[in-house]
CSV table of C-alpha atoms in Angstrom, one decimal:
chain,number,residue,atom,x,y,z
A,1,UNK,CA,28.9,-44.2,-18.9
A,2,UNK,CA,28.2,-40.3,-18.4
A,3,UNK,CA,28.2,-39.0,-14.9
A,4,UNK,CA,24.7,-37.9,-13.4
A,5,UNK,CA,22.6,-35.2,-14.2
A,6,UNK,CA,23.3,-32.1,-11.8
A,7,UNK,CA,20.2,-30.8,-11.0
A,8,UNK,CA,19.4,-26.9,-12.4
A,9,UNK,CA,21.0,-24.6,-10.3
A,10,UNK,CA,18.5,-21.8,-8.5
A,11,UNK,CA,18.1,-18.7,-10.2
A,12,UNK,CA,18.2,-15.9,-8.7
A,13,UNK,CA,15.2,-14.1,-8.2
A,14,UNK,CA,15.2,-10.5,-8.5
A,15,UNK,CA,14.6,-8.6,-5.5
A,16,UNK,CA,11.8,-5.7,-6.1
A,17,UNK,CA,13.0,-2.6,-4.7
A,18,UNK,CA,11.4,-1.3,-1.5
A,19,UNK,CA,9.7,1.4,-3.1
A,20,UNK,CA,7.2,1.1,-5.4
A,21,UNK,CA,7.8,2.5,-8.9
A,22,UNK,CA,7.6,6.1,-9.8
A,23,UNK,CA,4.3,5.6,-12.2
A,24,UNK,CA,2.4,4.1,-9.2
A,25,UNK,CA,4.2,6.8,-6.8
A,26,UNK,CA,2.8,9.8,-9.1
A,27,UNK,CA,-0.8,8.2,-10.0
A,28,UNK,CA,-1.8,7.6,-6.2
A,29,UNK,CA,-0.5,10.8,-5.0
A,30,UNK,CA,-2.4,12.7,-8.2
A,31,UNK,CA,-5.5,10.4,-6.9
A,32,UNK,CA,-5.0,11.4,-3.3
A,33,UNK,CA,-4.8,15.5,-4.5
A,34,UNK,CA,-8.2,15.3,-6.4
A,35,UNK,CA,-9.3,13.4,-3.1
A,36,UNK,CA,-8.4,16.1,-0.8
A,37,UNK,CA,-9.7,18.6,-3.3
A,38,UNK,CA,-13.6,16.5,-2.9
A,39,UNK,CA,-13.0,16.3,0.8
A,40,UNK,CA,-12.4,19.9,1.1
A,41,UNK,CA,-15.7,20.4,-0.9
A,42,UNK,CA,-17.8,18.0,0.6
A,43,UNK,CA,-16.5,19.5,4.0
A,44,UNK,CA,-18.0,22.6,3.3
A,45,UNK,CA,-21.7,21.1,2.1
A,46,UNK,CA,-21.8,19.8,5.1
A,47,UNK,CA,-20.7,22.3,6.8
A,48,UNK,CA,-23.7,24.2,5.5
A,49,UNK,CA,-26.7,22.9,7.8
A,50,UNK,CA,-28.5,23.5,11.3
A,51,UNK,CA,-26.9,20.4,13.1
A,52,UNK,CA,-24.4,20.9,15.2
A,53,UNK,CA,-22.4,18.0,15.0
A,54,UNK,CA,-22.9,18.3,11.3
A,55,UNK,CA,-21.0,21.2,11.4
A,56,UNK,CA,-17.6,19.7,12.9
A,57,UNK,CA,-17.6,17.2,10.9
A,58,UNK,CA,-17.6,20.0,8.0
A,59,UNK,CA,-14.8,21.2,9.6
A,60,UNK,CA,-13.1,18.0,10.0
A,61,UNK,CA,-13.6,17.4,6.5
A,62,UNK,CA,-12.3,20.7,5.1
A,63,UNK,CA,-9.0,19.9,7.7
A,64,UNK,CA,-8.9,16.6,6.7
A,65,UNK,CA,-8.6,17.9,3.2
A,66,UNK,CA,-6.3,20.1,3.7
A,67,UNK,CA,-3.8,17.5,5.3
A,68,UNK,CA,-4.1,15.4,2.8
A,69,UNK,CA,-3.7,18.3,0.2
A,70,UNK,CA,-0.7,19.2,1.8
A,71,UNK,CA,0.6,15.0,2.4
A,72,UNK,CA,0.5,14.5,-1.4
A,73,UNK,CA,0.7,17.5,-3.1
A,74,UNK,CA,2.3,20.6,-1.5
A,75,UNK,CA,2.0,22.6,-4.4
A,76,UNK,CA,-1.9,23.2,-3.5
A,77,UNK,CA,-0.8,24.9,-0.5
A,78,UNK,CA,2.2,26.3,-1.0
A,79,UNK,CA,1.3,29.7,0.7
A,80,UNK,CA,0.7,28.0,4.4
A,81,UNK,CA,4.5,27.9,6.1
A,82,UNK,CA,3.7,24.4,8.1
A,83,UNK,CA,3.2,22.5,4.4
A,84,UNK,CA,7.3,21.8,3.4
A,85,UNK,CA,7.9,20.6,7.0
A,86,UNK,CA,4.4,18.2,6.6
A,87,UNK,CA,5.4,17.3,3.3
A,88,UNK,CA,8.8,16.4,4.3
A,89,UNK,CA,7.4,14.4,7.1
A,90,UNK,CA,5.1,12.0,5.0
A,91,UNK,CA,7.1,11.9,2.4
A,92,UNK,CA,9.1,9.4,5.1
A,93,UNK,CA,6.5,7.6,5.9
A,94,UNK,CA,5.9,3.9,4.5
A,95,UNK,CA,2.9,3.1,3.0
A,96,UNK,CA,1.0,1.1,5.2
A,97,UNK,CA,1.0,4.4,8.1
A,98,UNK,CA,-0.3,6.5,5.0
A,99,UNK,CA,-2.8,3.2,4.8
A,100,UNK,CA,-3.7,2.9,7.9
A,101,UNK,CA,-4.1,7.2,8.2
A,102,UNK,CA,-6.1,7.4,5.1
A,103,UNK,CA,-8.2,4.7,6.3
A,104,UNK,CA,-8.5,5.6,10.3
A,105,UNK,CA,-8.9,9.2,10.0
A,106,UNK,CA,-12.1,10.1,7.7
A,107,UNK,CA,-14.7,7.1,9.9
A,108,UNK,CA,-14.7,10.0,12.5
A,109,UNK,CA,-16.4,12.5,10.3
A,110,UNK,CA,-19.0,9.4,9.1
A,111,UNK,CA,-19.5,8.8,12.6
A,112,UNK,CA,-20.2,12.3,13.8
A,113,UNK,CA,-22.6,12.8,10.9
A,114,UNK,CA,-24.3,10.5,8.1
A,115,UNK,CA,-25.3,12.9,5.7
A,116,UNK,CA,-24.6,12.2,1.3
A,117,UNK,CA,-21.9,14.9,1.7
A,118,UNK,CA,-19.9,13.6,4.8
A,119,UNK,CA,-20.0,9.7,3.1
A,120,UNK,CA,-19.1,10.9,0.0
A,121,UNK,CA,-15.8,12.7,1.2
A,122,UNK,CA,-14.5,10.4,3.8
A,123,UNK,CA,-14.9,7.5,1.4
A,124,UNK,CA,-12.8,9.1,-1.3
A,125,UNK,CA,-10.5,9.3,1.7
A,126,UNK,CA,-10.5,6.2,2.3
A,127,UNK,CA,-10.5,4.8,-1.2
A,128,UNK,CA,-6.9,6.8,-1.2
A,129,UNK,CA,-5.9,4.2,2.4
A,130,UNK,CA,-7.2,1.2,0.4
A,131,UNK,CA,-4.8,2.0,-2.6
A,132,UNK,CA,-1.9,2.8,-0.5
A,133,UNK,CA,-3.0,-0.7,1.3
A,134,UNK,CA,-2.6,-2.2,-2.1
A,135,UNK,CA,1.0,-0.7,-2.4
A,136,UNK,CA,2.0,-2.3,0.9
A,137,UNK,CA,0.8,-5.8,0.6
A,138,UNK,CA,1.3,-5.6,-3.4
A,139,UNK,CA,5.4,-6.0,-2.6
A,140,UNK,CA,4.2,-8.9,0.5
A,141,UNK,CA,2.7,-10.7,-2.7
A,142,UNK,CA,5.4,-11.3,-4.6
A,143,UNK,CA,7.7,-12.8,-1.2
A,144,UNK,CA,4.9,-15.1,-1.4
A,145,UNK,CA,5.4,-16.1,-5.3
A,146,UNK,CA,8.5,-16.6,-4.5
A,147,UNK,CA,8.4,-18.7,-1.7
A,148,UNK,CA,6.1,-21.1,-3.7
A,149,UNK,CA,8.5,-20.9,-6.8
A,150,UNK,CA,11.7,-22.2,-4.4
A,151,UNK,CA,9.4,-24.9,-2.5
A,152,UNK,CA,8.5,-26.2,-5.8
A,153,UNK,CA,12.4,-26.3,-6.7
A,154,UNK,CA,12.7,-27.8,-3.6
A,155,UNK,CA,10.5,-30.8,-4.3
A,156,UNK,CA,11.7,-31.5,-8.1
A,157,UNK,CA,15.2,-32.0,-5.8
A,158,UNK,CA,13.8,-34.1,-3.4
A,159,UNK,CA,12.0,-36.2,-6.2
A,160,UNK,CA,15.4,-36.6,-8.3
A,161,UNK,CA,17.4,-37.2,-5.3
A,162,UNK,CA,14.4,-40.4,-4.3
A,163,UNK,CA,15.5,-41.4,-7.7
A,164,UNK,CA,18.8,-41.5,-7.7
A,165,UNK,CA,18.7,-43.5,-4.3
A,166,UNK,CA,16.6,-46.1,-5.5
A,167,UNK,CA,18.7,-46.8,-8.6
A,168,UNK,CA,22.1,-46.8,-7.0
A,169,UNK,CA,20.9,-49.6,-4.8
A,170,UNK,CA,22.6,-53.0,-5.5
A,171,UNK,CA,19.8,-55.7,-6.3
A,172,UNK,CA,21.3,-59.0,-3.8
């Protein structure tokens, strides 16, 4: 008689990089620039108007802006000497601090004044967090697929190995 099946070997699953790709890179940071650019000019509709804490959250909006601006695309501000050394620093930083950041920092200027023009800008903000959110837990995702994929191999083994035990017992 033939020996027994061996069960499949496990493939190897490819490990994703710990950086997402360059396309995703490019379009969030090109997202995040046009964001900064509608921050900055929300920032200063708002900053147009008789209240008072109205106005810093104008200003907030306009620095907020700016930071961003200068976080994801440098070339905006090229003429301010702090931007390479604030550029070099996020560039560092993992996703889910830019997440977090994007997501944290505009709910200030929303909470210091409700008007169209303040909502408007820190949301665009914050869409920007929510999409570098997505980055973050988008790589957590596929540990998960895998996981699943590897208990299901380890249940097909389990099964075949029942099997195998149940047929190599002698009937007395």
């Amino acid at each position: 008689m033939s020996a027994p099946e061996v069960p499949p070997q496990t493939q190897q699953l490819s490990r994703q990089p710990d950086n997402p790709g360059k396309c995703t890179t490019y379009s969030i940071r090109a997202l995040a620039a046009v964001g900064g650019i509608i921050c900055i000019i929300t920032g200063c509709l708002t900053f147009i108007t008789i209240s008072p804490m109205c106005i810093v959250a104008g200003i907030y909006l306009i620095l907020l802006g700016l930071l961003v601006e200068m976080l994801e695309a440098p070339i905006c501000c090229q003429y301010f000497t702090l931007t390479d050394k604030i550029n070099k620093w996020g560039s560092n930083l993992p996703a889910w601090v830019k997440a977090l950041m994007y997501f944290v920092l505009p709910i200030f200027a929303m909470v210091m004044c409700q008007g169209l023009s303040t909502i408007i800008g820190a949301l665009v903000i914050i869409a920007v967090g929510i999409l570098y959110g997505v980055v973050f837990i988008g790589k957590k995702g596929d540990g998960v697929r895998a996981a699943q994929a590897h208990r299901r191999f380890d249940n097909v083994e389990l099964e075949e190995e029942a099997e195998e035990h149940r047929f190599s017992k002698t009937k007395p």
